[in-house]
PDB file of C-alpha atoms in Angstrom:
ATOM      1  CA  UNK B   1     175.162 -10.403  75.159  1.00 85.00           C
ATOM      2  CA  UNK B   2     174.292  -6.796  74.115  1.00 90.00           C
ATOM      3  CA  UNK B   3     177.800  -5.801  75.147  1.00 91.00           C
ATOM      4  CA  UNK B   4     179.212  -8.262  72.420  1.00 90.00           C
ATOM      5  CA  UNK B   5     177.168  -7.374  69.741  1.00 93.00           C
ATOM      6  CA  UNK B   6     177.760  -3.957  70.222  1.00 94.00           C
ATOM      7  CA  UNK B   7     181.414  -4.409  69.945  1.00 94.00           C
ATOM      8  CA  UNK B   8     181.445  -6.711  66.780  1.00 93.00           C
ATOM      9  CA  UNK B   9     179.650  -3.984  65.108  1.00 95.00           C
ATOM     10  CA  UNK B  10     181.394  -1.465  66.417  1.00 96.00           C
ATOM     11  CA  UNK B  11     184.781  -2.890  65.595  1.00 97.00           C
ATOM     12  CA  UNK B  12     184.066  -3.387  61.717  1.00 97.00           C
ATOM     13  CA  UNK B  13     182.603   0.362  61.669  1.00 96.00           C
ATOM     14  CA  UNK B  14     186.223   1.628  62.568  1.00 97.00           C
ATOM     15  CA  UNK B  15     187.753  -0.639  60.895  1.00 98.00           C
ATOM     16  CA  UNK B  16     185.499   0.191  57.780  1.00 98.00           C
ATOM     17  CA  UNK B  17     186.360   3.859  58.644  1.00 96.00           C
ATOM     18  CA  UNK B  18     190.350   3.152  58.759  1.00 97.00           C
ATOM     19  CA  UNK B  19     190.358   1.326  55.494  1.00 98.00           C
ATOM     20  CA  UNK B  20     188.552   4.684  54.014  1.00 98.00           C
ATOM     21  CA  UNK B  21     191.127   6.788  55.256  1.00 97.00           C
ATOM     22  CA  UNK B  22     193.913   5.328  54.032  1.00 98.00           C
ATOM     23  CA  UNK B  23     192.376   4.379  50.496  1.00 98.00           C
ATOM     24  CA  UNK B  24     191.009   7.637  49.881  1.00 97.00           C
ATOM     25  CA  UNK B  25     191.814  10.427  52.528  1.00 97.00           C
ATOM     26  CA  UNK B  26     190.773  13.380  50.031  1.00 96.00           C
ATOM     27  CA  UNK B  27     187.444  13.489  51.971  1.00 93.00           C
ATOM     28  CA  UNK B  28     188.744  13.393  55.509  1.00 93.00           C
ATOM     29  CA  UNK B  29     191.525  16.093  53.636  1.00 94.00           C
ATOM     30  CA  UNK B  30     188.813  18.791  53.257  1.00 90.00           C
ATOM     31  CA  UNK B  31     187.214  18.962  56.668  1.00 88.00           C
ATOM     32  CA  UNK B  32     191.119  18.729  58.436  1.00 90.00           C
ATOM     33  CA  UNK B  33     190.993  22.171  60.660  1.00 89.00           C
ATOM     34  CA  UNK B  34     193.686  23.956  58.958  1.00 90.00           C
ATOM     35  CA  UNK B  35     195.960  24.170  62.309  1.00 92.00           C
ATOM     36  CA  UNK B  36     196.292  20.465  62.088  1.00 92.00           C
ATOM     37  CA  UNK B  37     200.283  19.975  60.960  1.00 95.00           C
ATOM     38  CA  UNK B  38     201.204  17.469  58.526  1.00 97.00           C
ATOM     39  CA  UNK B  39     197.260  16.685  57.403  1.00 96.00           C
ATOM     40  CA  UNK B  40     198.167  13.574  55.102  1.00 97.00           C
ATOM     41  CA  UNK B  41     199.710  11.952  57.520  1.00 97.00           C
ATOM     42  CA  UNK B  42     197.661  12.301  60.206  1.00 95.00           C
ATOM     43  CA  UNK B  43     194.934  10.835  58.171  1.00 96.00           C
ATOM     44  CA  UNK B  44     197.183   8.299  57.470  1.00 97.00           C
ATOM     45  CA  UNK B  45     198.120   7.908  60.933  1.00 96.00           C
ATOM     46  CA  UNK B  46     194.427   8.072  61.732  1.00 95.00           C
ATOM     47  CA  UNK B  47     193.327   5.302  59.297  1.00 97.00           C
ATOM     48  CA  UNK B  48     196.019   3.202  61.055  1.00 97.00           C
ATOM     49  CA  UNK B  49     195.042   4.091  64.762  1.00 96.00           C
ATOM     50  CA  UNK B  50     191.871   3.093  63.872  1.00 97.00           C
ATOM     51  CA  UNK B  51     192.597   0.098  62.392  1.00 98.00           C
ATOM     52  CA  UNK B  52     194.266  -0.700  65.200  1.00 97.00           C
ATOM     53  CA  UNK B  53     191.820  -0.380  67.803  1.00 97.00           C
ATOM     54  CA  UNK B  54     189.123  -2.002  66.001  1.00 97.00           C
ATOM     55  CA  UNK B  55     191.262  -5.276  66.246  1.00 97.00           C
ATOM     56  CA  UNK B  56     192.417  -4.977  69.535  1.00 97.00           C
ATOM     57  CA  UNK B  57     188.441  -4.205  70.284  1.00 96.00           C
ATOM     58  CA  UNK B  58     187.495  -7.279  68.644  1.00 94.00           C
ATOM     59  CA  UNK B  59     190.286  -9.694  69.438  1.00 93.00           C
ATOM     60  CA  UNK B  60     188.604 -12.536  72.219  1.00 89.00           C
ATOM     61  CA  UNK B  61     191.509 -13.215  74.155  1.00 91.00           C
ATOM     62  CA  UNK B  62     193.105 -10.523  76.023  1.00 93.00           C
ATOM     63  CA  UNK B  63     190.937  -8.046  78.412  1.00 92.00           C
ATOM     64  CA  UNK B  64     193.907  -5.417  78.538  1.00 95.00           C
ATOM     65  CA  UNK B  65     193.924  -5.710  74.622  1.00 96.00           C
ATOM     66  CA  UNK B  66     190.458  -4.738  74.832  1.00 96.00           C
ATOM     67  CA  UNK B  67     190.525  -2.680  76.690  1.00 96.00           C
ATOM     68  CA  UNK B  68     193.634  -0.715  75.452  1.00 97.00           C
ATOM     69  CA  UNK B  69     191.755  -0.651  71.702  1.00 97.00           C
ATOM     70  CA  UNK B  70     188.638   0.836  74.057  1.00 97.00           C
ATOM     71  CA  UNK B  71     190.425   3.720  75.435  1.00 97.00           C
ATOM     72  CA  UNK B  72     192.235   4.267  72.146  1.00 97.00           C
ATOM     73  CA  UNK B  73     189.038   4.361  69.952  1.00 97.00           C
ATOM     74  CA  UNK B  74     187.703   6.924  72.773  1.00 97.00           C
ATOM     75  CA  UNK B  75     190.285   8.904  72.421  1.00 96.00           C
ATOM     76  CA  UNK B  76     190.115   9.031  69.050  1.00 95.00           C
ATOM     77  CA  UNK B  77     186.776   9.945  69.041  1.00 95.00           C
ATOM     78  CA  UNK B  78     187.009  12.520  71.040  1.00 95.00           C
ATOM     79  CA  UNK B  79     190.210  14.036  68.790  1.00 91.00           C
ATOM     80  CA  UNK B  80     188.816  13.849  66.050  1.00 89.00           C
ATOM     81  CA  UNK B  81     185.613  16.209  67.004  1.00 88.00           C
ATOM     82  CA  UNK B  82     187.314  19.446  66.243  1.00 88.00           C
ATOM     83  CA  UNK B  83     187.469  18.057  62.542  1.00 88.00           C
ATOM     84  CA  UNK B  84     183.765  17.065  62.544  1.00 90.00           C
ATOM     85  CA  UNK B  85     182.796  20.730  63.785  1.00 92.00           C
ATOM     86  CA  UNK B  86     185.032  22.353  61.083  1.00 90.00           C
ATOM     87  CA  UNK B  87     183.278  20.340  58.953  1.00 91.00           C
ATOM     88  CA  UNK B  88     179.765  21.708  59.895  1.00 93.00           C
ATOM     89  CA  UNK B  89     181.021  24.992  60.205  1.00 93.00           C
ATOM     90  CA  UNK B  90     181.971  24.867  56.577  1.00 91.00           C
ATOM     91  CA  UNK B  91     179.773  22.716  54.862  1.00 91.00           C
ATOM     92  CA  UNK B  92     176.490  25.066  56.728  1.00 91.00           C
ATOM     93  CA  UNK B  93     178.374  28.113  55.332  1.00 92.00           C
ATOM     94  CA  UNK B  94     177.735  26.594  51.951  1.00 90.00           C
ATOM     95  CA  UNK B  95     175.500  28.620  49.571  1.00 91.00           C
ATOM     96  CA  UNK B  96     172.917  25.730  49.602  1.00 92.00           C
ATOM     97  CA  UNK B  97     173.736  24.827  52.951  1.00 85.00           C
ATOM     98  CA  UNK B  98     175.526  21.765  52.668  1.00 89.00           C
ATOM     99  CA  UNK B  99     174.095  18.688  54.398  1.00 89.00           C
ATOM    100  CA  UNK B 100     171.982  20.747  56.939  1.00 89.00           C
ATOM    101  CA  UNK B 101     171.569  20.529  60.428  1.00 91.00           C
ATOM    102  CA  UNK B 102     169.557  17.396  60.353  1.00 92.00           C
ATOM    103  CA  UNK B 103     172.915  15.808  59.286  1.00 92.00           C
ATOM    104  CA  UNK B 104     175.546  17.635  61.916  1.00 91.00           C
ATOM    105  CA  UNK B 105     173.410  18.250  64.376  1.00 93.00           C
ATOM    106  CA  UNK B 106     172.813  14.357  65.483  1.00 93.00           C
ATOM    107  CA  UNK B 107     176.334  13.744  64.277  1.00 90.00           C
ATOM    108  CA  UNK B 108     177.457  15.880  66.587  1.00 92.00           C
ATOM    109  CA  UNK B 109     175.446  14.769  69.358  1.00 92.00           C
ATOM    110  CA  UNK B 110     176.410  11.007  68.752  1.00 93.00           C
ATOM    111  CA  UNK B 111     179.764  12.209  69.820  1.00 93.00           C
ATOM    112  CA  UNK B 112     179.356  10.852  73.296  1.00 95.00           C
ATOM    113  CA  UNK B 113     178.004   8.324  72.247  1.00 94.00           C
ATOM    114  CA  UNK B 114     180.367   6.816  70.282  1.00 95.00           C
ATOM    115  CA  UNK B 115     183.079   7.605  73.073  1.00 96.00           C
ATOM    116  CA  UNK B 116     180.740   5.874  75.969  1.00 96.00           C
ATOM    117  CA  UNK B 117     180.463   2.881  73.515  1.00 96.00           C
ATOM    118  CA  UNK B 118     184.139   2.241  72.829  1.00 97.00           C
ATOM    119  CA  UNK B 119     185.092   2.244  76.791  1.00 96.00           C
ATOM    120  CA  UNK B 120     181.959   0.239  77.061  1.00 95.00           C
ATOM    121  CA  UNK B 121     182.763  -2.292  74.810  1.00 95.00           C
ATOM    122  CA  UNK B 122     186.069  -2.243  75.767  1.00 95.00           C
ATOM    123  CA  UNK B 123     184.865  -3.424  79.039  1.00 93.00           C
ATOM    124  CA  UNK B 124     186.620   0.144  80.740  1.00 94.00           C
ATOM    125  CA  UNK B 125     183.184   0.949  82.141  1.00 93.00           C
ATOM    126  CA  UNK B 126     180.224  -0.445  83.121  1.00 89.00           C
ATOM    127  CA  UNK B 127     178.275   2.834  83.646  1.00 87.00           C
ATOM    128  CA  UNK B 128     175.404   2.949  83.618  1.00 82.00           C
ATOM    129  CA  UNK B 129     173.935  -0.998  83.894  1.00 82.00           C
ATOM    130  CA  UNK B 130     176.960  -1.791  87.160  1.00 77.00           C
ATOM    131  CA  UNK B 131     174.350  -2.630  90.071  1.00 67.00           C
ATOM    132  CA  UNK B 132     174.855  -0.404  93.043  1.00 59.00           C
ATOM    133  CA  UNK B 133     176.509  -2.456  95.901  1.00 61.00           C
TER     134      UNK B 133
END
């Protein structure tokens, strides 16, 4: 039961998060590492990955669905944590210090998180709550 709630909130937060970087990728523009080719479009590309997975998360009827969107929103999470450094890098470096580190700090930390949750809810894992056998 907590597994399913988990993943119908989790699916509208990317989805939420896709729709904002397609309608307005100027934020997700700024904290881009600057090696990233082609920044636009991976936004773009991003928005649409994310998208993606949210619905496949979400969808009832098909486990490898699921569980495809599960591993892709992982993986996305865990790509897109080079941008959320740069942006903590730069935004600390700011003259009034940007958001501080009570902001990046837990960001940064929920990380993990986030990853564990989307092959969680995705029904890839069941670590930690399988019983031992």
């Amino acid at each position: 039961m907590i597994r399913g709630a988990l993943t119908y909130l989790l699916a509208p937060f990317y989805a939420y998060a896709g729709y904002r970087h397609i309608a307005g990728p100027e934020p997700f523009l700024q904290i881009t590492p600057g090696w990233v080719p082609f920044p636009e479009t991976v936004i773009l590309l991003t928005g649409i990955a994310e998208i993606a997975g949210a619905a496949a998360l979400a969808q009832p009827w098909s486990t490898r669905l699921r569980r495809a969107g599960g591993i892709g929103l992982a993986l996305y999470a865990l790509c897109v944590w080079p941008a959320n450094l740069n942006h903590m890098v730069m935004d600390m470096a700011r003259a009034d210090g940007g958001w501080g580190l009570g902001y990046h700090i837990p960001r940064m930390l929920a990380q993990p998180g986030l990853i564990w949750l989307a092959l969680w809810t995705g029904r890839v894992t069941d670590w930690p709550f399988r019983k031992r056998t």
